[in-house]
Amino acid sequence: MDQHKCRACGESAGALVLDLGDQPACDYFPRQGDPGPDPVYPLQMWLCSSCGLAQLLADPTIPEEPKAVEPAALVAQAADAVERVAAAGLLPAGHVVAEYGSPHGGSWLSLLAERGLAPASPGESVDVIVDCFGMMHAADQHAALAERTARVRPGGVLLLQYHSLNTIINSGQWNALRHGHYAYYSTSALTEMLAMHGFTPRTAWQFDLYGGTVLLAASRDSDSRPVADGTVPAILAEEARTGVRDPETIRSLQRDTHAHAKRVHDWLVEQRSAGRSVLGYGAASRAVALLLQARVDGSLLPAIVDASPAKQGLRMPGADIPIVGTEELTARRPDAVLLFVPDLLPEVRKAFPEVEAAGARWVDVEAHGSAGLQ
Ligand SMILES: [Zn+2]
């Protein structure tokens, strides 16, 4: 195999920090009745010693995930974010905006249109670039950032929102690692990446989404922006305390993987032994690696409910677990519903009150204690 070169800076010095072994492409949901075996590919995270970007080592798969239902939490966060960026004076009416979106959905354009910003034509230079969870999907990180920064007019701003590596480490979110997601940004690494393109982070906002999400505003080194404040140095200091550039620190995710998988497996075995029925909820890509690591099959988890019509009739890759519609939440009368997307908890409780009314409880697969696996 050729030596890996950093997707952002091109250097080859680095370390393997998380290895989940061979995994099916989590974007590939086979039809129910497709006996498999599903093709598998190595799933590994590599940390660049030069720029500090944590990244997918190799990715031979082609993303084709059916577009998911946009969680209400994501929609609410977008509105909150636009509000806060506008309050900082970065979204004046009349400015031209281009968005680099995520293939999983979620757009700011209608919110920005309401504020009088105009959408750009393709390739046009703009005052504002918005990228929410978009750039992580680019295999060539250097080219992706070059394209975005090149479109920013003098005096313009680049807004990048990402699930922070600091959160991934501190919350043990090892299954954030997935095929098709090429970069796992720390603000520290992103600061270096931006510097390669003549940009400097000026300010940042933090959100609870996914346990900790950062929205960074950057502009050209040559621009002097009045909004520069202490938020970015504070995030960098927090990341340094965590050790986001230290391979040993990130390797804690490997231990988290084993501990989490064991917790899920043991809990499901316990439920089965006690004669309690369990359904899953949220056939998300991040559930794929968890179910495999935890060696969960259809005898432990007979089905996963998902609201997305595109996923009906399919099964989880690498496991004989069918994906079923939300009507099964009442039809099957489960004792517990194991939630694979914790951000959905408030909205599923609200959308399906019949689950708790029938005496079942929602269990957050990520949580310990009374809210989660115990
Ligand atoms: Zn690098």
Short mmCIF file of C-alpha atoms and ligand atoms in Angstrom, two decimals:
data_model
loop_
_atom_site.label_atom_id
_atom_site.label_comp_id
_atom_site.label_asym_id
_atom_site.label_seq_id
_atom_site.Cartn_x
_atom_site.Cartn_y
_atom_site.Cartn_z
CA MET A 1 0.00 0.00 0.00
CA ASP A 2 1.24 3.49 -0.82
CA GLN A 3 2.18 5.64 2.11
CA HIS A 4 -0.71 7.80 3.21
CA LYS A 5 -0.34 11.51 2.63
CA CYS A 6 -2.29 13.96 4.75
CA ARG A 7 -5.51 15.04 3.03
CA ALA A 8 -4.87 18.64 4.11
CA CYS A 9 -1.13 19.31 4.13
CA GLY A 10 0.30 16.44 2.07
CA GLU A 11 2.80 15.33 4.72
CA SER A 12 3.17 11.63 5.44
CA ALA A 13 4.28 11.68 9.08
CA GLY A 14 1.43 10.58 11.27
CA ALA A 15 -0.06 7.84 13.38
CA LEU A 16 -2.92 5.39 13.25
CA VAL A 17 -5.10 6.35 16.23
CA LEU A 18 -8.30 4.31 15.87
CA ASP A 19 -8.84 1.04 14.05
CA LEU A 20 -12.36 -0.39 13.79
CA GLY A 21 -11.27 -3.26 11.57
CA ASP A 22 -13.22 -4.25 8.47
CA GLN A 23 -16.62 -2.61 8.31
CA PRO A 24 -19.35 -2.57 5.71
CA ALA A 25 -19.80 0.73 3.95
CA CYS A 26 -22.28 2.34 6.32
CA ASP A 27 -23.95 4.08 3.40
CA TYR A 28 -24.81 0.73 1.89
CA PHE A 29 -28.12 -0.57 3.25
CA PRO A 30 -28.95 -3.88 1.53
CA ARG A 31 -32.51 -4.95 0.83
CA GLN A 32 -34.13 -7.25 3.36
CA GLY A 33 -33.65 -10.77 2.07
CA ASP A 34 -30.27 -9.97 0.57
CA PRO A 35 -28.27 -12.70 2.30
CA GLY A 36 -24.91 -10.95 2.04
CA PRO A 37 -22.12 -11.25 2.88
CA ASP A 38 -21.89 -7.47 2.59
CA PRO A 39 -18.55 -6.16 1.30
CA VAL A 40 -16.31 -4.77 4.05
CA TYR A 41 -13.50 -2.23 4.07
CA PRO A 42 -10.93 -1.13 6.65
CA LEU A 43 -12.15 1.74 8.82
CA GLN A 44 -9.25 3.62 10.45
CA MET A 45 -8.49 7.09 11.75
CA TRP A 46 -5.08 8.62 11.15
CA LEU A 47 -3.66 11.73 12.83
CA CYS A 48 -1.31 13.99 10.86
CA SER A 49 1.78 14.97 12.87
CA SER A 50 2.24 18.12 10.81
CA CYS A 51 -1.10 19.93 10.64
CA GLY A 52 -2.92 17.85 13.26
CA LEU A 53 -5.88 16.83 11.10
CA ALA A 54 -7.52 13.58 12.18
CA GLN A 55 -8.72 11.84 9.05
CA LEU A 56 -9.96 8.70 7.40
CA LEU A 57 -6.97 6.64 6.33
CA ALA A 58 -8.43 4.94 3.27
CA ASP A 59 -11.90 4.93 1.81
CA PRO A 60 -12.68 2.70 -1.12
CA THR A 61 -16.43 3.12 -0.77
CA ILE A 62 -18.85 5.32 -2.63
CA PRO A 63 -21.35 7.14 -0.44
CA GLU A 64 -24.94 6.37 -1.35
CA GLU A 65 -26.80 6.77 1.89
CA PRO A 66 -30.51 7.38 1.44
CA LYS A 67 -31.09 10.95 2.57
CA ALA A 68 -32.18 10.83 6.19
CA VAL A 69 -35.02 12.71 7.80
CA GLU A 70 -33.54 15.93 9.10
CA PRO A 71 -33.60 15.88 12.90
CA ALA A 72 -35.52 18.78 14.47
CA ALA A 73 -32.42 19.39 16.60
CA LEU A 74 -30.45 20.18 13.43
CA VAL A 75 -33.11 22.55 12.14
CA ALA A 76 -33.31 24.36 15.49
CA GLN A 77 -29.54 24.62 15.71
CA ALA A 78 -29.35 26.19 12.24
CA ALA A 79 -31.83 28.90 13.27
CA ASP A 80 -29.89 29.51 16.49
CA ALA A 81 -26.59 29.68 14.61
CA VAL A 82 -27.89 32.13 11.99
CA GLU A 83 -29.24 34.30 14.80
CA ARG A 84 -25.89 34.40 16.57
CA VAL A 85 -23.79 35.00 13.46
CA ALA A 86 -26.14 37.80 12.40
CA ALA A 87 -25.89 39.35 15.88
CA ALA A 88 -22.12 39.52 15.33
CA GLY A 89 -22.77 41.62 12.22
CA LEU A 90 -21.56 39.01 9.76
CA LEU A 91 -24.79 38.57 7.77
CA PRO A 92 -25.87 41.98 6.48
CA ALA A 93 -28.76 42.15 4.02
CA GLY A 94 -27.64 42.38 0.41
CA HIS A 95 -24.58 40.20 0.87
CA VAL A 96 -24.12 37.31 -1.51
CA VAL A 97 -23.87 33.83 -0.01
CA ALA A 98 -22.81 30.41 -1.28
CA GLU A 99 -23.47 27.24 0.66
CA TYR A 100 -21.51 24.01 0.62
CA GLY A 101 -24.03 21.65 2.12
CA SER A 102 -23.91 18.22 3.66
CA PRO A 103 -25.21 15.28 1.63
CA HIS A 104 -27.21 14.39 4.75
CA GLY A 105 -29.33 17.52 4.42
CA GLY A 106 -29.68 20.75 6.37
CA SER A 107 -29.43 24.14 4.70
CA TRP A 108 -29.19 27.72 5.89
CA LEU A 109 -30.20 29.27 2.57
CA SER A 110 -33.86 29.89 3.36
CA LEU A 111 -32.95 31.38 6.75
CA LEU A 112 -30.39 33.64 5.06
CA ALA A 113 -32.84 34.63 2.33
CA GLU A 114 -35.25 35.80 5.05
CA ARG A 115 -32.48 38.13 6.22
CA GLY A 116 -32.05 39.54 2.71
CA LEU A 117 -28.91 37.71 1.66
CA ALA A 118 -28.79 36.67 -1.98
CA PRO A 119 -27.76 33.22 -3.19
CA ALA A 120 -24.71 33.15 -5.46
CA SER A 121 -24.64 31.76 -8.96
CA PRO A 122 -22.30 28.77 -9.39
CA GLY A 123 -18.65 29.73 -9.01
CA GLU A 124 -19.41 33.38 -8.24
CA SER A 125 -17.28 35.18 -5.63
CA VAL A 126 -19.24 35.84 -2.49
CA ASP A 127 -19.33 37.76 0.77
CA VAL A 128 -20.25 34.70 2.81
CA ILE A 129 -19.45 31.01 2.42
CA VAL A 130 -21.48 28.69 4.63
CA ASP A 131 -20.31 25.15 5.14
CA CYS A 132 -22.20 23.11 7.74
CA PHE A 133 -20.86 19.57 7.97
CA GLY A 134 -20.09 19.75 4.24
CA MET A 135 -16.31 19.81 3.95
CA MET A 136 -15.80 16.65 6.02
CA HIS A 137 -17.17 14.75 3.01
CA ALA A 138 -14.29 15.82 0.73
CA ALA A 139 -11.54 13.25 0.24
CA ASP A 140 -9.13 16.00 -0.80
CA GLN A 141 -9.28 18.42 2.12
CA HIS A 142 -6.69 20.75 0.64
CA ALA A 143 -8.63 21.18 -2.60
CA ALA A 144 -11.93 21.58 -0.75
CA LEU A 145 -10.64 24.40 1.43
CA ALA A 146 -8.85 26.01 -1.53
CA GLU A 147 -12.13 26.11 -3.46
CA ARG A 148 -14.04 27.65 -0.57
CA THR A 149 -11.46 30.26 0.40
CA ALA A 150 -10.89 31.28 -3.24
CA ARG A 151 -14.54 32.29 -3.55
CA VAL A 152 -14.49 34.65 -0.57
CA ARG A 153 -14.33 38.28 -1.66
CA PRO A 154 -11.96 40.65 0.16
CA GLY A 155 -13.65 41.50 3.43
CA GLY A 156 -15.83 38.39 3.20
CA VAL A 157 -16.22 35.58 5.68
CA LEU A 158 -15.98 31.80 5.62
CA LEU A 159 -18.26 30.01 8.09
CA LEU A 160 -17.34 26.41 8.88
CA GLN A 161 -19.39 24.26 11.21
CA TYR A 162 -18.10 20.90 12.40
CA HIS A 163 -18.54 18.21 15.02
CA SER A 164 -15.47 18.88 17.09
CA LEU A 165 -12.72 16.31 17.61
CA ASN A 166 -12.48 17.63 21.17
CA THR A 167 -16.06 16.43 21.73
CA ILE A 168 -15.42 13.12 20.01
CA ILE A 169 -12.50 12.44 22.36
CA ASN A 170 -14.06 13.74 25.57
CA SER A 171 -17.40 12.02 24.98
CA GLY A 172 -15.89 8.79 23.67
CA GLN A 173 -17.77 9.14 20.38
CA TRP A 174 -15.63 6.55 18.61
CA ASN A 175 -18.40 5.71 16.15
CA ALA A 176 -18.24 9.19 14.68
CA LEU A 177 -15.57 7.49 12.56
CA ARG A 178 -17.22 6.35 9.37
CA HIS A 179 -16.60 5.84 5.70
CA GLY A 180 -17.35 8.96 3.68
CA HIS A 181 -16.39 11.29 6.54
CA TYR A 182 -12.81 12.12 5.67
CA ALA A 183 -11.96 14.72 8.31
CA TYR A 184 -12.52 15.04 12.08
CA TYR A 185 -11.62 18.64 12.81
CA SER A 186 -10.09 20.11 15.84
CA THR A 187 -10.11 23.90 15.83
CA SER A 188 -6.35 23.62 16.18
CA ALA A 189 -5.95 21.62 12.95
CA LEU A 190 -8.46 23.78 11.11
CA THR A 191 -6.54 26.89 12.14
CA GLU A 192 -3.43 25.44 10.48
CA MET A 193 -5.37 24.39 7.42
CA LEU A 194 -6.85 27.88 7.06
CA ALA A 195 -3.37 29.39 7.39
CA MET A 196 -2.27 27.37 4.34
CA HIS A 197 -4.87 29.36 2.38
CA GLY A 198 -4.13 32.74 3.95
CA PHE A 199 -7.11 32.70 6.31
CA THR A 200 -7.38 33.29 10.06
CA PRO A 201 -10.17 32.23 12.41
CA ARG A 202 -11.71 35.36 13.97
CA THR A 203 -14.47 34.12 16.20
CA ALA A 204 -16.37 30.95 17.06
CA TRP A 205 -19.63 29.79 18.54
CA GLN A 206 -20.25 26.48 20.27
CA PHE A 207 -23.44 24.41 20.21
CA ASP A 208 -24.65 21.28 22.01
CA LEU A 209 -25.51 19.53 18.75
CA TYR A 210 -23.86 16.07 18.58
CA GLY A 211 -22.50 16.72 22.07
CA GLY A 212 -20.38 19.66 20.95
CA THR A 213 -20.27 21.46 17.64
CA VAL A 214 -18.14 24.46 16.67
CA LEU A 215 -19.00 27.16 14.14
CA LEU A 216 -15.87 29.02 13.11
CA ALA A 217 -15.77 32.34 11.25
CA ALA A 218 -12.56 32.94 9.30
CA SER A 219 -11.42 35.67 6.96
CA ARG A 220 -8.32 36.65 5.03
CA ASP A 221 -5.18 37.36 7.03
CA SER A 222 -5.07 40.76 5.31
CA ASP A 223 -8.56 41.73 6.52
CA SER A 224 -8.86 43.36 9.86
CA ARG A 225 -12.19 42.38 11.28
CA PRO A 226 -13.69 44.05 14.30
CA VAL A 227 -15.21 40.81 15.58
CA ALA A 228 -11.92 39.17 16.60
CA ASP A 229 -12.44 38.17 20.23
CA GLY A 230 -11.28 35.64 22.79
CA THR A 231 -13.48 32.74 21.70
CA VAL A 232 -10.98 31.06 19.40
CA PRO A 233 -8.03 31.19 21.84
CA ALA A 234 -10.34 29.78 24.53
CA ILE A 235 -11.28 26.82 22.34
CA LEU A 236 -7.65 26.24 21.40
CA ALA A 237 -6.65 26.25 25.07
CA GLU A 238 -9.40 23.75 25.90
CA GLU A 239 -8.27 21.51 23.02
CA ALA A 240 -4.69 21.67 24.23
CA ARG A 241 -5.83 20.52 27.67
CA THR A 242 -7.62 17.57 26.05
CA GLY A 243 -4.64 16.79 23.82
CA VAL A 244 -6.37 16.82 20.41
CA ARG A 245 -3.01 16.53 18.64
CA ASP A 246 -1.67 13.75 20.81
CA PRO A 247 -2.01 10.28 19.25
CA GLU A 248 -2.05 8.64 22.69
CA THR A 249 -4.98 10.77 23.78
CA ILE A 250 -7.01 9.91 20.69
CA ARG A 251 -6.21 6.24 21.19
CA SER A 252 -8.47 6.36 24.25
CA LEU A 253 -11.25 6.02 21.65
CA GLN A 254 -10.09 2.48 21.00
CA ARG A 255 -10.72 1.59 24.65
CA ASP A 256 -14.05 3.43 24.53
CA THR A 257 -15.01 1.29 21.53
CA HIS A 258 -14.53 -1.97 23.41
CA ALA A 259 -16.18 -0.75 26.59
CA HIS A 260 -19.19 0.69 24.76
CA ALA A 261 -19.67 -2.39 22.57
CA LYS A 262 -19.54 -4.65 25.61
CA ARG A 263 -22.06 -2.48 27.48
CA VAL A 264 -24.52 -2.64 24.57
CA HIS A 265 -24.06 -6.37 24.07
CA ASP A 266 -24.43 -7.21 27.75
CA TRP A 267 -27.49 -5.01 28.13
CA LEU A 268 -29.24 -6.62 25.16
CA VAL A 269 -28.42 -10.12 26.44
CA GLU A 270 -29.80 -9.15 29.83
CA GLN A 271 -33.04 -7.85 28.29
CA ARG A 272 -33.46 -11.03 26.26
CA SER A 273 -32.80 -13.24 29.31
CA ALA A 274 -35.38 -11.28 31.27
CA GLY A 275 -37.91 -11.74 28.48
CA ARG A 276 -38.05 -8.00 27.73
CA SER A 277 -38.43 -7.03 24.08
CA VAL A 278 -36.30 -4.27 22.60
CA LEU A 279 -36.56 -2.32 19.36
CA GLY A 280 -33.92 -0.01 17.95
CA TYR A 281 -34.65 3.50 16.70
CA GLY A 282 -32.60 5.40 14.10
CA ALA A 283 -30.93 3.34 11.36
CA ALA A 284 -28.11 5.84 11.28
CA SER A 285 -24.71 5.18 9.79
CA ARG A 286 -23.14 5.47 13.25
CA ALA A 287 -25.29 2.56 14.45
CA VAL A 288 -23.68 0.27 11.90
CA ALA A 289 -20.23 0.13 13.49
CA LEU A 290 -21.70 -0.06 16.98
CA LEU A 291 -23.91 -3.05 16.16
CA LEU A 292 -20.99 -4.87 14.56
CA GLN A 293 -18.55 -4.12 17.36
CA ALA A 294 -21.17 -5.21 19.88
CA ARG A 295 -21.93 -8.38 17.89
CA VAL A 296 -25.64 -7.61 17.82
CA ASP A 297 -27.79 -9.77 15.56
CA GLY A 298 -31.50 -10.17 14.96
CA SER A 299 -31.90 -12.41 17.99
CA LEU A 300 -30.79 -9.56 20.27
CA LEU A 301 -32.38 -6.71 18.34
CA PRO A 302 -35.18 -7.87 16.02
CA ALA A 303 -35.66 -4.57 14.15
CA ILE A 304 -34.65 -0.92 13.97
CA VAL A 305 -37.36 1.67 13.45
CA ASP A 306 -36.58 4.59 11.15
CA ALA A 307 -38.80 7.44 10.01
CA SER A 308 -37.16 7.73 6.61
CA PRO A 309 -39.31 6.11 3.88
CA ALA A 310 -36.11 5.58 1.84
CA LYS A 311 -34.88 3.09 4.42
CA GLN A 312 -38.04 0.95 4.65
CA GLY A 313 -37.54 -2.56 3.34
CA LEU A 314 -33.81 -2.41 3.87
CA ARG A 315 -31.66 -4.01 6.55
CA MET A 316 -28.62 -2.91 8.51
CA PRO A 317 -25.38 -3.68 6.67
CA GLY A 318 -23.43 -6.56 8.15
CA ALA A 319 -26.35 -7.73 10.31
CA ASP A 320 -29.69 -9.47 9.82
CA ILE A 321 -31.59 -6.59 11.42
CA PRO A 322 -34.44 -5.22 9.29
CA ILE A 323 -35.33 -1.51 9.19
CA VAL A 324 -39.04 -0.98 9.81
CA GLY A 325 -41.50 1.90 9.88
CA THR A 326 -42.60 3.87 12.94
CA GLU A 327 -45.94 2.00 13.09
CA GLU A 328 -43.97 -0.92 14.56
CA LEU A 329 -43.38 1.14 17.71
CA THR A 330 -46.97 0.44 18.70
CA ALA A 331 -47.55 -2.81 16.79
CA ARG A 332 -44.70 -4.64 18.51
CA ARG A 333 -45.27 -3.21 22.00
CA PRO A 334 -41.59 -3.18 22.99
CA ASP A 335 -40.47 -2.88 26.61
CA ALA A 336 -37.65 -0.57 25.58
CA VAL A 337 -36.57 1.38 22.52
CA LEU A 338 -32.84 1.71 22.09
CA LEU A 339 -32.13 5.10 20.54
CA PHE A 340 -29.07 5.24 18.27
CA VAL A 341 -29.29 9.00 17.64
CA PRO A 342 -29.39 10.69 21.06
CA ASP A 343 -30.11 14.14 19.55
CA LEU A 344 -33.51 12.75 18.55
CA LEU A 345 -34.64 12.00 22.12
CA PRO A 346 -36.82 15.10 22.75
CA GLU A 347 -38.56 14.84 19.40
CA VAL A 348 -39.22 11.08 19.45
CA ARG A 349 -40.66 11.32 22.96
CA LYS A 350 -42.97 14.03 21.68
CA ALA A 351 -43.81 12.32 18.38
CA PHE A 352 -44.52 8.89 19.88
CA PRO A 353 -46.10 9.42 23.33
CA GLU A 354 -47.76 6.00 22.94
CA VAL A 355 -44.39 4.33 23.56
CA GLU A 356 -44.11 5.59 27.12
CA ALA A 357 -47.89 5.44 27.62
CA ALA A 358 -47.63 1.68 27.01
CA GLY A 359 -44.98 1.43 29.72
CA ALA A 360 -41.90 1.27 27.50
CA ARG A 361 -38.88 3.50 27.95
CA TRP A 362 -36.48 5.20 25.57
CA VAL A 363 -32.88 4.19 26.19
CA ASP A 364 -30.04 6.39 24.95
CA VAL A 365 -27.41 4.00 23.56
CA GLU A 366 -24.66 6.51 24.36
CA ALA A 367 -25.65 7.23 27.96
CA HIS A 368 -24.79 5.58 31.23
CA GLY A 369 -27.02 5.43 34.27
CA SER A 370 -30.76 5.87 34.45
CA ALA A 371 -31.16 7.53 31.03
CA GLY A 372 -29.16 4.86 29.28
CA LEU A 373 -27.89 1.32 29.54
CA GLN A 374 -27.91 0.10 33.10
ZN ZN B 1 -1.58 17.30 7.68
#
